[in-house]
mmCIF file with all atom_site columns, C-alpha atoms in Angstrom:
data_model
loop_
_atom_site.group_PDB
_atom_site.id
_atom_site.type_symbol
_atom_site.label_atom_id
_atom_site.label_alt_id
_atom_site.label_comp_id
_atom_site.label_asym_id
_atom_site.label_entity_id
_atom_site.label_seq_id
_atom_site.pdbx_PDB_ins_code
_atom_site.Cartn_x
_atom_site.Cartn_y
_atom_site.Cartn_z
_atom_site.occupancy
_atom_site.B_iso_or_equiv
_atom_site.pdbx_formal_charge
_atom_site.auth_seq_id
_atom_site.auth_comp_id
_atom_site.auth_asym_id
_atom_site.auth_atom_id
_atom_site.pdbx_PDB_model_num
ATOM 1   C CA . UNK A 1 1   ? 0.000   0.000  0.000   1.00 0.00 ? 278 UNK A CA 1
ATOM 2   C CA . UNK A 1 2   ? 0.831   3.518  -0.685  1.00 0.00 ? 279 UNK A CA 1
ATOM 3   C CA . UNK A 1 3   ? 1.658   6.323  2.331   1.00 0.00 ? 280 UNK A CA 1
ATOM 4   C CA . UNK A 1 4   ? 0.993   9.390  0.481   1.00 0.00 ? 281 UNK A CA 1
ATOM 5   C CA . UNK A 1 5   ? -1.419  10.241 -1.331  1.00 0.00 ? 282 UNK A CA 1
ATOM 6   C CA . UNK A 1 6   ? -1.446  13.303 -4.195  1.00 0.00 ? 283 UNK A CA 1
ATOM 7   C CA . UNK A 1 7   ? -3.860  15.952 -3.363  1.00 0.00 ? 284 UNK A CA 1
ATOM 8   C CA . UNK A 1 8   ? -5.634  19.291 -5.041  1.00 0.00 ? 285 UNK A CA 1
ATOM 9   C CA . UNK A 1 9   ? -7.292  20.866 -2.222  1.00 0.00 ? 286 UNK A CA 1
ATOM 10  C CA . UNK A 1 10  ? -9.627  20.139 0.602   1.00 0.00 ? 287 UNK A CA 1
ATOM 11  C CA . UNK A 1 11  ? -13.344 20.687 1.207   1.00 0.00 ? 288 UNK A CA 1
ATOM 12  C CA . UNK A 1 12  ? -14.965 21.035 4.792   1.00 0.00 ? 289 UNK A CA 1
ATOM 13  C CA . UNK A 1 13  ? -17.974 21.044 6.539   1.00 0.00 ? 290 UNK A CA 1
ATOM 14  C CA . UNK A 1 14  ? -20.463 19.727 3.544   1.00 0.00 ? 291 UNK A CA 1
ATOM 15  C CA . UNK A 1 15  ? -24.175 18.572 4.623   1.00 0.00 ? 292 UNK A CA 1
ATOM 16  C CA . UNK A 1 16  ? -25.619 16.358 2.186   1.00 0.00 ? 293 UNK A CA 1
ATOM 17  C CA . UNK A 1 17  ? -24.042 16.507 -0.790  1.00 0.00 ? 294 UNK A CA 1
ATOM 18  C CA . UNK A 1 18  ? -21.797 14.142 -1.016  1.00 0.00 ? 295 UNK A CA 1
ATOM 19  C CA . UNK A 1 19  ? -21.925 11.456 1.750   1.00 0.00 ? 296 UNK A CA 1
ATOM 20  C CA . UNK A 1 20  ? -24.074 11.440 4.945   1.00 0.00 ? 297 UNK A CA 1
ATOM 21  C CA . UNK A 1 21  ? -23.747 14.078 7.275   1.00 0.00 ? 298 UNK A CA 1
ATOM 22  C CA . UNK A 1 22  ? -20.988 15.888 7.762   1.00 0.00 ? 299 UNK A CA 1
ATOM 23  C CA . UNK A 1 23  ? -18.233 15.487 4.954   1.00 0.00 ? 300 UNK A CA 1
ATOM 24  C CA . UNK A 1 24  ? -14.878 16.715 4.260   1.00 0.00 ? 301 UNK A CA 1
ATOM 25  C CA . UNK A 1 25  ? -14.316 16.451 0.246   1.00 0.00 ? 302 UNK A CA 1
ATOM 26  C CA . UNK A 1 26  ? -10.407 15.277 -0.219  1.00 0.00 ? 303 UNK A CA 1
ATOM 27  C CA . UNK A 1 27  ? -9.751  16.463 -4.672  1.00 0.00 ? 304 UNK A CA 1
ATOM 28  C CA . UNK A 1 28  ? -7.628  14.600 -6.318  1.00 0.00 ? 305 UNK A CA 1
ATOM 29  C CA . UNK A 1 29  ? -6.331  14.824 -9.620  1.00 0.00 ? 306 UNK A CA 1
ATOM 30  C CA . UNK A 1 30  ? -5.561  12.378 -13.128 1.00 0.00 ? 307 UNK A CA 1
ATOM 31  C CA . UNK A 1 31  ? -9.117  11.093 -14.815 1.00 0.00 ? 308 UNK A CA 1
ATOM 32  C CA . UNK A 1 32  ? -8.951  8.829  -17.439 1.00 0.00 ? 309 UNK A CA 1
ATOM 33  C CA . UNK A 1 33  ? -11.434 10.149 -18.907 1.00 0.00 ? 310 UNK A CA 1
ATOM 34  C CA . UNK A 1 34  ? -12.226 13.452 -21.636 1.00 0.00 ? 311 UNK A CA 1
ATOM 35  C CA . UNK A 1 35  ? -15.662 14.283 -21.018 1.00 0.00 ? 312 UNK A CA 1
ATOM 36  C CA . UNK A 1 36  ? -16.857 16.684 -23.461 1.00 0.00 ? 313 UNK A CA 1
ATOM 37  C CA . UNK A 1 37  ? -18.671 19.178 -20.387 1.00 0.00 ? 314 UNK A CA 1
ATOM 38  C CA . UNK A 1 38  ? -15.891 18.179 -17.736 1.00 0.00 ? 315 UNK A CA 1
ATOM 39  C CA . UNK A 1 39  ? -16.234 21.032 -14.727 1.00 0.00 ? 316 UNK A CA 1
ATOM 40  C CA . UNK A 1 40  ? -12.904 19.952 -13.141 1.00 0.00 ? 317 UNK A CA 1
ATOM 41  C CA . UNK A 1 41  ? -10.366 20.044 -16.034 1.00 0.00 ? 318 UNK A CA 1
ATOM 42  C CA . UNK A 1 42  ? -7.775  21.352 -13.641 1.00 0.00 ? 319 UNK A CA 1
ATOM 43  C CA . UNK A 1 43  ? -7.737  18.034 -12.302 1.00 0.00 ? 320 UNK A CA 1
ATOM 44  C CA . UNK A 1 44  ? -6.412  16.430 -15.404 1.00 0.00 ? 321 UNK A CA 1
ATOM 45  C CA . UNK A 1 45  ? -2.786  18.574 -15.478 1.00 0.00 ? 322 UNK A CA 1
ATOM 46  C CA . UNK A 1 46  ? -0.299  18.924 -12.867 1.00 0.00 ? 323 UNK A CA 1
ATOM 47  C CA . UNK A 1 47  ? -1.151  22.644 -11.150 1.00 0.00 ? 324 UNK A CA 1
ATOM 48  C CA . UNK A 1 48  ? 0.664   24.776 -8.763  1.00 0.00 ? 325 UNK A CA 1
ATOM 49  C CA . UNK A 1 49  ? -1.961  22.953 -6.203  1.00 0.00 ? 326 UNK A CA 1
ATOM 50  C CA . UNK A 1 50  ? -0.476  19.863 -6.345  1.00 0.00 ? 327 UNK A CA 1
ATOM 51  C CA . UNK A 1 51  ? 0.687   18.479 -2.665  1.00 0.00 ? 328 UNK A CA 1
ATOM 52  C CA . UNK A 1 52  ? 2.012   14.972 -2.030  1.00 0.00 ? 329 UNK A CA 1
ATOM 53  C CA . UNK A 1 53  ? 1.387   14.492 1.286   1.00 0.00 ? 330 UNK A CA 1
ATOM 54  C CA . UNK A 1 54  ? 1.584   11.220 4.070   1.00 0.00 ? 331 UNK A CA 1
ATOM 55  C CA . UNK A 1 55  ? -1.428  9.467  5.018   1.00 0.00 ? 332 UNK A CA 1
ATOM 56  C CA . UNK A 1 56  ? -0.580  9.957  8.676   1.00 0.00 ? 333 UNK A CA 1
ATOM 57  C CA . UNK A 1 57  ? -0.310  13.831 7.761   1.00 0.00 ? 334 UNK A CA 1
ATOM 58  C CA . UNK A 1 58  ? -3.368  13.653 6.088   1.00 0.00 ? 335 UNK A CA 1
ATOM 59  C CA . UNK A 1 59  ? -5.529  12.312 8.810   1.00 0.00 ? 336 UNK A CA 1
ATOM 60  C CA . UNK A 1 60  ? -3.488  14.609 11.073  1.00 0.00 ? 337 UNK A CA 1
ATOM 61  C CA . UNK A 1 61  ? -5.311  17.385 8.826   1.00 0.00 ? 338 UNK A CA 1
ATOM 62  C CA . UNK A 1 62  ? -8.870  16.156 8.709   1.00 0.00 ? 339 UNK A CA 1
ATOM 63  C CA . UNK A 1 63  ? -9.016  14.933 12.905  1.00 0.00 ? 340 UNK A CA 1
ATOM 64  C CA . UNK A 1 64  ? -9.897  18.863 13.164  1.00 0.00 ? 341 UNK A CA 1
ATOM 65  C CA . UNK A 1 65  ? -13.585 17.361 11.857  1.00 0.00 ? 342 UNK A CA 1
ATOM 66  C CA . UNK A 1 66  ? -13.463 14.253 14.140  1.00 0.00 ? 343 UNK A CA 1
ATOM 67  C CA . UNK A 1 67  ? -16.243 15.431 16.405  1.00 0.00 ? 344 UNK A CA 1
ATOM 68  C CA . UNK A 1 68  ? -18.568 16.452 12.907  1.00 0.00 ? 345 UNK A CA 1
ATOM 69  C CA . UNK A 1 69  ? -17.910 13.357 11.630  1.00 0.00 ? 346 UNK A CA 1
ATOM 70  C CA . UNK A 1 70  ? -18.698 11.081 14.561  1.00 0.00 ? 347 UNK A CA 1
ATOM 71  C CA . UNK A 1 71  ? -22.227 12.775 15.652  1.00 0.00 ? 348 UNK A CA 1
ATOM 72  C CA . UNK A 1 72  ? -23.115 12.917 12.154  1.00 0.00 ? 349 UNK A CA 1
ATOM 73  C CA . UNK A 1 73  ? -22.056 9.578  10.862  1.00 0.00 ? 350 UNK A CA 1
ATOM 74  C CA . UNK A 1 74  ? -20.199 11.766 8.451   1.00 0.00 ? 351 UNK A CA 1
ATOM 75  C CA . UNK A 1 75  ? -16.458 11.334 7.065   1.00 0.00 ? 352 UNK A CA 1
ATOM 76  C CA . UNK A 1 76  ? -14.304 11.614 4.054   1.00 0.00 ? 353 UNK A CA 1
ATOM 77  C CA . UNK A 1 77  ? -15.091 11.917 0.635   1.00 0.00 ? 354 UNK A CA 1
ATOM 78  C CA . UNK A 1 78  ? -12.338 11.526 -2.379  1.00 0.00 ? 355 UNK A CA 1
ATOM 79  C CA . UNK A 1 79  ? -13.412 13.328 -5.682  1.00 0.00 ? 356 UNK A CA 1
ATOM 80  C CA . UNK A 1 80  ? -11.661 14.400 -8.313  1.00 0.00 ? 357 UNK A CA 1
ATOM 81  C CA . UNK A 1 81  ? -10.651 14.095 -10.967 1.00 0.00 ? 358 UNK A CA 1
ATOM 82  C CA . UNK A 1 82  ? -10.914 9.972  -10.333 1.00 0.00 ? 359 UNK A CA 1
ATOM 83  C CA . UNK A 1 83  ? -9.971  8.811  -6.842  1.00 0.00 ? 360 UNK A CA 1
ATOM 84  C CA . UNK A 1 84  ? -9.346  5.224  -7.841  1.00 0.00 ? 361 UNK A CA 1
ATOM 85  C CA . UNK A 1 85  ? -6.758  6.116  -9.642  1.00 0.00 ? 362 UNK A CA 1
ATOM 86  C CA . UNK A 1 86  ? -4.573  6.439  -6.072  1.00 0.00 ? 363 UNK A CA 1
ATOM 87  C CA . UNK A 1 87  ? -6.692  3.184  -4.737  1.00 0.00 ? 364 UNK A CA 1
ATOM 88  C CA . UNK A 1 88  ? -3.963  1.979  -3.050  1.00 0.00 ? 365 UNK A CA 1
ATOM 89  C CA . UNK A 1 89  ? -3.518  5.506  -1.320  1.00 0.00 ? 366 UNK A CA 1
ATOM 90  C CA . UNK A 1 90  ? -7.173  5.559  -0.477  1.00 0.00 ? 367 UNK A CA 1
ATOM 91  C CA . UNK A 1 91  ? -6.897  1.527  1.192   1.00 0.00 ? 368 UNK A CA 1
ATOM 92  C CA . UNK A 1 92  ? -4.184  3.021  2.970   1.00 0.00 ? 369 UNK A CA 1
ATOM 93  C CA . UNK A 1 93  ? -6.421  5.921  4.328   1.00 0.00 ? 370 UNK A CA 1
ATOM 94  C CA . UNK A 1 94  ? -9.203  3.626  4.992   1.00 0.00 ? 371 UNK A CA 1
ATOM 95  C CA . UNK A 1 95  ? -6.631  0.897  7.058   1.00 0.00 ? 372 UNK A CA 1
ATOM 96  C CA . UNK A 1 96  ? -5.356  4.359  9.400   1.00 0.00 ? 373 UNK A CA 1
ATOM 97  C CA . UNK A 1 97  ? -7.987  6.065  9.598   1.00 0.00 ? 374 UNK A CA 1
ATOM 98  C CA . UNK A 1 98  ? -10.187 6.644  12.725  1.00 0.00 ? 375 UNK A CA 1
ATOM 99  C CA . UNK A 1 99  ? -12.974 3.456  12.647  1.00 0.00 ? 376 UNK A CA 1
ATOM 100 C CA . UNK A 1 100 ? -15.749 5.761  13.297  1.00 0.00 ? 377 UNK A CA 1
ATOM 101 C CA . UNK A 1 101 ? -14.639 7.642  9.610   1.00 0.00 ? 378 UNK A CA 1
ATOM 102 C CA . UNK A 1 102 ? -16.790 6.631  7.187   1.00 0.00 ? 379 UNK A CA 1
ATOM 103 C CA . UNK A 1 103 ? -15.550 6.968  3.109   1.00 0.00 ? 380 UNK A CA 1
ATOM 104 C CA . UNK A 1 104 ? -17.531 8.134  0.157   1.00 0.00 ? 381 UNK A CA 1
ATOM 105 C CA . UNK A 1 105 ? -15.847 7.979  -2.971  1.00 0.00 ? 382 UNK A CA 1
ATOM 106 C CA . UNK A 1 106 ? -16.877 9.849  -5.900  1.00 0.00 ? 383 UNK A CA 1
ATOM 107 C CA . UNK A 1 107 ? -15.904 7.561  -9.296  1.00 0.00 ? 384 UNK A CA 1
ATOM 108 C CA . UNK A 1 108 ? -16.698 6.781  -12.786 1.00 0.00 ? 385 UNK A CA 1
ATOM 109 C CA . UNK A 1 109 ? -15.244 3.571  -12.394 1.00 0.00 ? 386 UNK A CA 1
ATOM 110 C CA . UNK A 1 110 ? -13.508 3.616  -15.374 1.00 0.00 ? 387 UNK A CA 1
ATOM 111 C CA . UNK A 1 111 ? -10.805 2.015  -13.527 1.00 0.00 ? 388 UNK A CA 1
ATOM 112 C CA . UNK A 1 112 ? -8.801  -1.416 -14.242 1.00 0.00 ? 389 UNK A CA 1
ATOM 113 C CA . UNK A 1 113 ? -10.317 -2.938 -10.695 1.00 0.00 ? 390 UNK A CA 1
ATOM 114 C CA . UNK A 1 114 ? -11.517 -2.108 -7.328  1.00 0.00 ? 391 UNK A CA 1
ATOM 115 C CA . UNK A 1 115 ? -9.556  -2.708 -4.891  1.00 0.00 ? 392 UNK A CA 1
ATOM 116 C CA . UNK A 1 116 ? -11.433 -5.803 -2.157  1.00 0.00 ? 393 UNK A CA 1
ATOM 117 C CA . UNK A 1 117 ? -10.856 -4.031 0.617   1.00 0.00 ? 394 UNK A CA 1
ATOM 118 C CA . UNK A 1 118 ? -13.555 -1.012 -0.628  1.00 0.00 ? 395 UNK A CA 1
ATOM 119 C CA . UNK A 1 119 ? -15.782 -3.423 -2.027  1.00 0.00 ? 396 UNK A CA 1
ATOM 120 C CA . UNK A 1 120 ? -16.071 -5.495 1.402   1.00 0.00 ? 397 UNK A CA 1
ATOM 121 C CA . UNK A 1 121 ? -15.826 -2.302 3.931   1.00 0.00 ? 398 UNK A CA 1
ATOM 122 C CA . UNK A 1 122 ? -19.023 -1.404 5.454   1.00 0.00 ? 399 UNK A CA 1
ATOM 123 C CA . UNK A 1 123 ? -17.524 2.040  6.096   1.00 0.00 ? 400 UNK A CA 1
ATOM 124 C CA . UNK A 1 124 ? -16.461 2.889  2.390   1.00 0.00 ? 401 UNK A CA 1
ATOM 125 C CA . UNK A 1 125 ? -19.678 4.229  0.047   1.00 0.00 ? 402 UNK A CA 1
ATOM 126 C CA . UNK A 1 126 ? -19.655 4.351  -3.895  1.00 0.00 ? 403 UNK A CA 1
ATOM 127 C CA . UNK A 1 127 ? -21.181 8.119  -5.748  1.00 0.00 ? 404 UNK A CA 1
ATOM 128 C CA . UNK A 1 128 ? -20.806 6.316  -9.489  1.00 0.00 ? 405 UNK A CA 1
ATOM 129 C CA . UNK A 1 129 ? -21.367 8.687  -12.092 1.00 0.00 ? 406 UNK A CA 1
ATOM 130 C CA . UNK A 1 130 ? -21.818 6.283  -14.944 1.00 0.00 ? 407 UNK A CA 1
ATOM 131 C CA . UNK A 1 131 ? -22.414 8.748  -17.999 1.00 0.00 ? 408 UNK A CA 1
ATOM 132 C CA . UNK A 1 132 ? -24.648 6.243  -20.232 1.00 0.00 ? 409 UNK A CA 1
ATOM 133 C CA . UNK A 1 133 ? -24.927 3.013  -20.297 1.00 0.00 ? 410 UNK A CA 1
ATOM 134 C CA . UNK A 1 134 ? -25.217 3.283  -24.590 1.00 0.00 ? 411 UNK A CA 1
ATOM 135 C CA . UNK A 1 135 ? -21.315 1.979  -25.666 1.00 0.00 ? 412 UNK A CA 1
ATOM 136 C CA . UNK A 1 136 ? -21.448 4.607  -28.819 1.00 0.00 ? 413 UNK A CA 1
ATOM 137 C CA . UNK A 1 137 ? -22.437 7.849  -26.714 1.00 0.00 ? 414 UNK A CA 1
ATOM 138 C CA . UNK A 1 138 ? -20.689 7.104  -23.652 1.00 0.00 ? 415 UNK A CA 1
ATOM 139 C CA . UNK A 1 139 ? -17.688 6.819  -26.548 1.00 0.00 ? 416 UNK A CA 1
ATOM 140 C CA . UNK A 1 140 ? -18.388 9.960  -27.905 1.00 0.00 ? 417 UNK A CA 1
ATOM 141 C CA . UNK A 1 141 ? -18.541 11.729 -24.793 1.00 0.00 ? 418 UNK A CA 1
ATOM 142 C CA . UNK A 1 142 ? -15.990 10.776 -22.872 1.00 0.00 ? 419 UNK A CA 1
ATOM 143 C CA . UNK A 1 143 ? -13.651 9.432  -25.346 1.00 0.00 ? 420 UNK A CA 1
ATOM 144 C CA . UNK A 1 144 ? -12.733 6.621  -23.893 1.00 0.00 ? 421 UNK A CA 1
ATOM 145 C CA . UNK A 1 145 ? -14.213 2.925  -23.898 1.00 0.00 ? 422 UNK A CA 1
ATOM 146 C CA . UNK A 1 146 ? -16.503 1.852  -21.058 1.00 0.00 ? 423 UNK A CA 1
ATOM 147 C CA . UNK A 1 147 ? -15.629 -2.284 -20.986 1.00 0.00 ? 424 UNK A CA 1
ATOM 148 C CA . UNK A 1 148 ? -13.929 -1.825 -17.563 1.00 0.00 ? 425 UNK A CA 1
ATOM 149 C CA . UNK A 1 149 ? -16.883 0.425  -16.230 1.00 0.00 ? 426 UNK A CA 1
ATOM 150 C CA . UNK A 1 150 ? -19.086 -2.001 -16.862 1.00 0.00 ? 427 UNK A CA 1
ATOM 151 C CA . UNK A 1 151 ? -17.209 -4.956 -15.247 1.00 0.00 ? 428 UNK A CA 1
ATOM 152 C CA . UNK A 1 152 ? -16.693 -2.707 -12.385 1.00 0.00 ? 429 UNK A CA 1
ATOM 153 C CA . UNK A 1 153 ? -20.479 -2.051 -12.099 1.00 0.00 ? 430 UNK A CA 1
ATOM 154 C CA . UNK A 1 154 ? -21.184 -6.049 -12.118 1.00 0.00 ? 431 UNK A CA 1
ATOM 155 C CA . UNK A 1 155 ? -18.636 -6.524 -9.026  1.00 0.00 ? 432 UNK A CA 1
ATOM 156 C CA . UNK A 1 156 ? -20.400 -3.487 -7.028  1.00 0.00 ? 433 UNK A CA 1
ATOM 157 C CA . UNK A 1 157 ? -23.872 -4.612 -7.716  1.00 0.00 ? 434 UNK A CA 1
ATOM 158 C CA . UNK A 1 158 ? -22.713 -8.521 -6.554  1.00 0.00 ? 435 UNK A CA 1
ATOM 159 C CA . UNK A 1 159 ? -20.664 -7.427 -3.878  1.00 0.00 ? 436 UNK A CA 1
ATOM 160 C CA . UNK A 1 160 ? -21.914 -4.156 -2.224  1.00 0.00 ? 437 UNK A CA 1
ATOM 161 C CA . UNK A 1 161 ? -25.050 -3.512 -0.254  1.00 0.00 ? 438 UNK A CA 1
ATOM 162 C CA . UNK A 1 162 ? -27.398 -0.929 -1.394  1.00 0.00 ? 439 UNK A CA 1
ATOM 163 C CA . UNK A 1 163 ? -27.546 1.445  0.866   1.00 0.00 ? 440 UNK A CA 1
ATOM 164 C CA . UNK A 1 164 ? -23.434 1.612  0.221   1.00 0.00 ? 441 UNK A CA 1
ATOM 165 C CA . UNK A 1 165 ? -23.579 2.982  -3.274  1.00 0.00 ? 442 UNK A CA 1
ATOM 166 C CA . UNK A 1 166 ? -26.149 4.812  -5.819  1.00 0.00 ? 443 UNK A CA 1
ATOM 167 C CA . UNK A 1 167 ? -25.485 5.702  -9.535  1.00 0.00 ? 444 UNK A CA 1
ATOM 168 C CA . UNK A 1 168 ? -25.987 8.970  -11.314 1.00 0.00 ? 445 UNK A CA 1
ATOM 169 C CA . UNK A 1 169 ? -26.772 8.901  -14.389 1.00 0.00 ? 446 UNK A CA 1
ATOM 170 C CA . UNK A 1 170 ? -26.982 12.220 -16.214 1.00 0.00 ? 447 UNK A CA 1
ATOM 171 C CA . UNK A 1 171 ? -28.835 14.310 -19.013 1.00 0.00 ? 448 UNK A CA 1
ATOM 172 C CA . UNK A 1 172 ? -26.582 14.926 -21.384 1.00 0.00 ? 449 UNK A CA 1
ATOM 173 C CA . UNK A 1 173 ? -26.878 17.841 -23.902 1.00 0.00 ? 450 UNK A CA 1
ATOM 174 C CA . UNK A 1 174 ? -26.682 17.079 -27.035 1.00 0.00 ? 451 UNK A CA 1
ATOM 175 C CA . UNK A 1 175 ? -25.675 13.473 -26.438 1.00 0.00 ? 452 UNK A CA 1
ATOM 176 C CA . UNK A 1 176 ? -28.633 11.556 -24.493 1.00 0.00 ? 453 UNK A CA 1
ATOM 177 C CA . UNK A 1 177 ? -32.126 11.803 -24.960 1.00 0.00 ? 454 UNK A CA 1
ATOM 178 C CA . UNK A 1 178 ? -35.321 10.499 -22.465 1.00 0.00 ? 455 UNK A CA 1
ATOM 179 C CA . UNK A 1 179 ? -34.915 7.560  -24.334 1.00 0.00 ? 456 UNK A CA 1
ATOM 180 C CA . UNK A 1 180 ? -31.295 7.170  -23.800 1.00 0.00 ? 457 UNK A CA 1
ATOM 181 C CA . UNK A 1 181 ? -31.679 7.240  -20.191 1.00 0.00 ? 458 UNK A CA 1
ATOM 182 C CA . UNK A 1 182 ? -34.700 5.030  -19.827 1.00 0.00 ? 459 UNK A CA 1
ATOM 183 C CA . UNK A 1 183 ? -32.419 2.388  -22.394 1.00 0.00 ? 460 UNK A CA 1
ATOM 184 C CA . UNK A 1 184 ? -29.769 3.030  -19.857 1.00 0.00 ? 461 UNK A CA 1
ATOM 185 C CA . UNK A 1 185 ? -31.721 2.392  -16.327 1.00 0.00 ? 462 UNK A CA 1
ATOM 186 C CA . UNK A 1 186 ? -33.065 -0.903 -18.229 1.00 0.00 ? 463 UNK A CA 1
ATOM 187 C CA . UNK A 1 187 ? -29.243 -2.388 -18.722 1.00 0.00 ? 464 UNK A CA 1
ATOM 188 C CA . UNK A 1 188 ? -28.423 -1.052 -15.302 1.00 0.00 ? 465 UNK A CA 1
ATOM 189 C CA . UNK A 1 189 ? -31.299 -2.951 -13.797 1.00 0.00 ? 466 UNK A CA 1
ATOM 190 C CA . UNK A 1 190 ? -29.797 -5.994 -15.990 1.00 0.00 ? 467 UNK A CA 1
ATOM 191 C CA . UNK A 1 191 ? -26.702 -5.791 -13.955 1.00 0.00 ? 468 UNK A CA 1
ATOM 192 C CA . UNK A 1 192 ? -28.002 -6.177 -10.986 1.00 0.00 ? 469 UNK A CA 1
ATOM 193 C CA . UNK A 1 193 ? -28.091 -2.556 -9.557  1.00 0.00 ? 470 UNK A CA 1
ATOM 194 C CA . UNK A 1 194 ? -31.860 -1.770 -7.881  1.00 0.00 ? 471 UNK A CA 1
ATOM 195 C CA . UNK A 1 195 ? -33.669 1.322  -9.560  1.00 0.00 ? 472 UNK A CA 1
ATOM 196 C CA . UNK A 1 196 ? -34.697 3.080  -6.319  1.00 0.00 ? 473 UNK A CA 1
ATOM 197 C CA . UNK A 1 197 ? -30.469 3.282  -6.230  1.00 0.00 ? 474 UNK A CA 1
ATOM 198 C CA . UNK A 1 198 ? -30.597 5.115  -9.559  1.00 0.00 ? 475 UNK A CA 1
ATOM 199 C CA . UNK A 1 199 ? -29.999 9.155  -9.962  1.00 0.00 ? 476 UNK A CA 1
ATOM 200 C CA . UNK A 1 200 ? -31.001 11.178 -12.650 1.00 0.00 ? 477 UNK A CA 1
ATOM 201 C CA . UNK A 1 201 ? -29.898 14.401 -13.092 1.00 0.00 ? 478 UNK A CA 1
ATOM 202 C CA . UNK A 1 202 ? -28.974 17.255 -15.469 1.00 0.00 ? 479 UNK A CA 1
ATOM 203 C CA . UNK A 1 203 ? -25.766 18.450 -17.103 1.00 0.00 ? 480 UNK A CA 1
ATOM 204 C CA . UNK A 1 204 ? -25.551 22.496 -16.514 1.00 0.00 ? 481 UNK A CA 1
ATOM 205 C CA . UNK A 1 205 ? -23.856 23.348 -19.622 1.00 0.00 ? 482 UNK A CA 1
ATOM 206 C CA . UNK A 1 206 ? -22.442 27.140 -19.625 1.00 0.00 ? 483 UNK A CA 1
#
C-alpha cells in the first residue's frame, strides 16, 4: 500500500451533498477520462496545487472534523478528478484512519479494478457517475471505452449492499435523450443494480 497520497485541495464542513452528514471532500487529480462538459479540467494537469502528502499527515489534517464526523455519521469523501486512480492511497487511508470515519468515494469507475478491501468495507460508500450506459455515446462523450466500467459495475452490484452505493446517471446535452436514459436504467437494472439506487440528473452546460 501507498503512504501518500497526491492531493488538489480540501473541502470542509459539507451537509448532504456528497456522503451522509458531515463530509470533508479530499480532490484529487488524473481522470482517465475526456468528457466533453468536464467542470474539473484542472484536475487532469499537474497545477501549482499539487501536494504529495503522508497518510498519517493527512488524517493529522482532517481529525480537526473528528467530532462532525462522529455525531453525524459523516467522514471523508475523495473526488476528483478519479480517486481510484490512487486506490492503493485511499486503502491506505481507509486501514489508518479513525474506525468511526466513514468513506464516500466519488468515481466513474472507469478504472482497471476495485480494490477488495472497498468493495467489502461497510464504512467505504460508492457516488458512481456512470455517464450512459449506450457503448457509442458514452464513446463519444468521454472518449474513452466503457468495458472496464461495466465490469466494475457487475462486481459493485454482486458485492456491495445498497444502501453503500447509488449511480448517477446524467442528461446529457446534445448526447442523451429520455430515451437514452430510460435504455440506460433498463441495462443497469440488468446488472443487478436496484432502480430506487438510480440518480437522474442534469448536465448544466455554460
Amino acid at each position: 500500500m501507498s503512504n501518500t497520497i497526491k492531493i488538489l485541495g480540501i473541502n470542509r464542513h459539507r451537509l448532504k451533498t456528497d456522503g451522509k452528514g458531515v463530509t470533508t471532500l479530499v480532490a484529487l487529480p488524473g481522470c482517465p477520462l475526456r468528457c466533453e462538459y468536464c467542470i474539473n479540467k484542472e484536475f487532469l494537469q499537474q497545477t501549482e496545487r499539487l501536494q504529495e502528502v503522508t497518510i498519517e499527515k493527512l488524517i493529522e489534517k482532517l481529525s480537526d472534523d473528528h467530532c462532525y464526523f462522529v455525531y453525524t455519521g459523516g467522514g471523508v469523501t475523495f473526488g476528483g478528478g478519479e480517486p481510484l486512480l490512487q486506490m492503493e492511497s485511499i486503502v491506505s487511508f481507509l486501514n489508518e484512519c479513525p474506525e468511526e470515519w466513514n468513506l464516500t468515494i466519488e468515481t466513474s469507475l472507469n478504472v482497471p479494478y476495485v480494490h477488495e478491501s472497498l468493495l467489502q468495507s461497510e464504512r467505504v460508500s460508492f457516488i458512481i457517475d456512470i455517464k450512459s450506459m449506450n457503448k457509442d455515446i458514452y464513446e463519444r462523450y468521454t472518449g474513452k471505452s466503457q468495458e472496464q466500467t461495466i465490469c466494475n459495475l457487475k462486481q459493485i452490484a454482486k458485492q456491495v449492499a445498497g444502501e453503500r452505493y447509488y449511480v448517477r446517471l446524467p442528461r446529457i446535452p446534445g448526447y442523451t435523450t429520455k430515451v437514452h436514459i430510460d435504455e440506460s436504467i433498463e441495462a443497469l437494472c440488468a446488472l443487478g443494480i436496484n432502480k430506487n439506487n438510480i440518480q437522474i440528473f442534469d448536465y448544466v452546460v455554460e
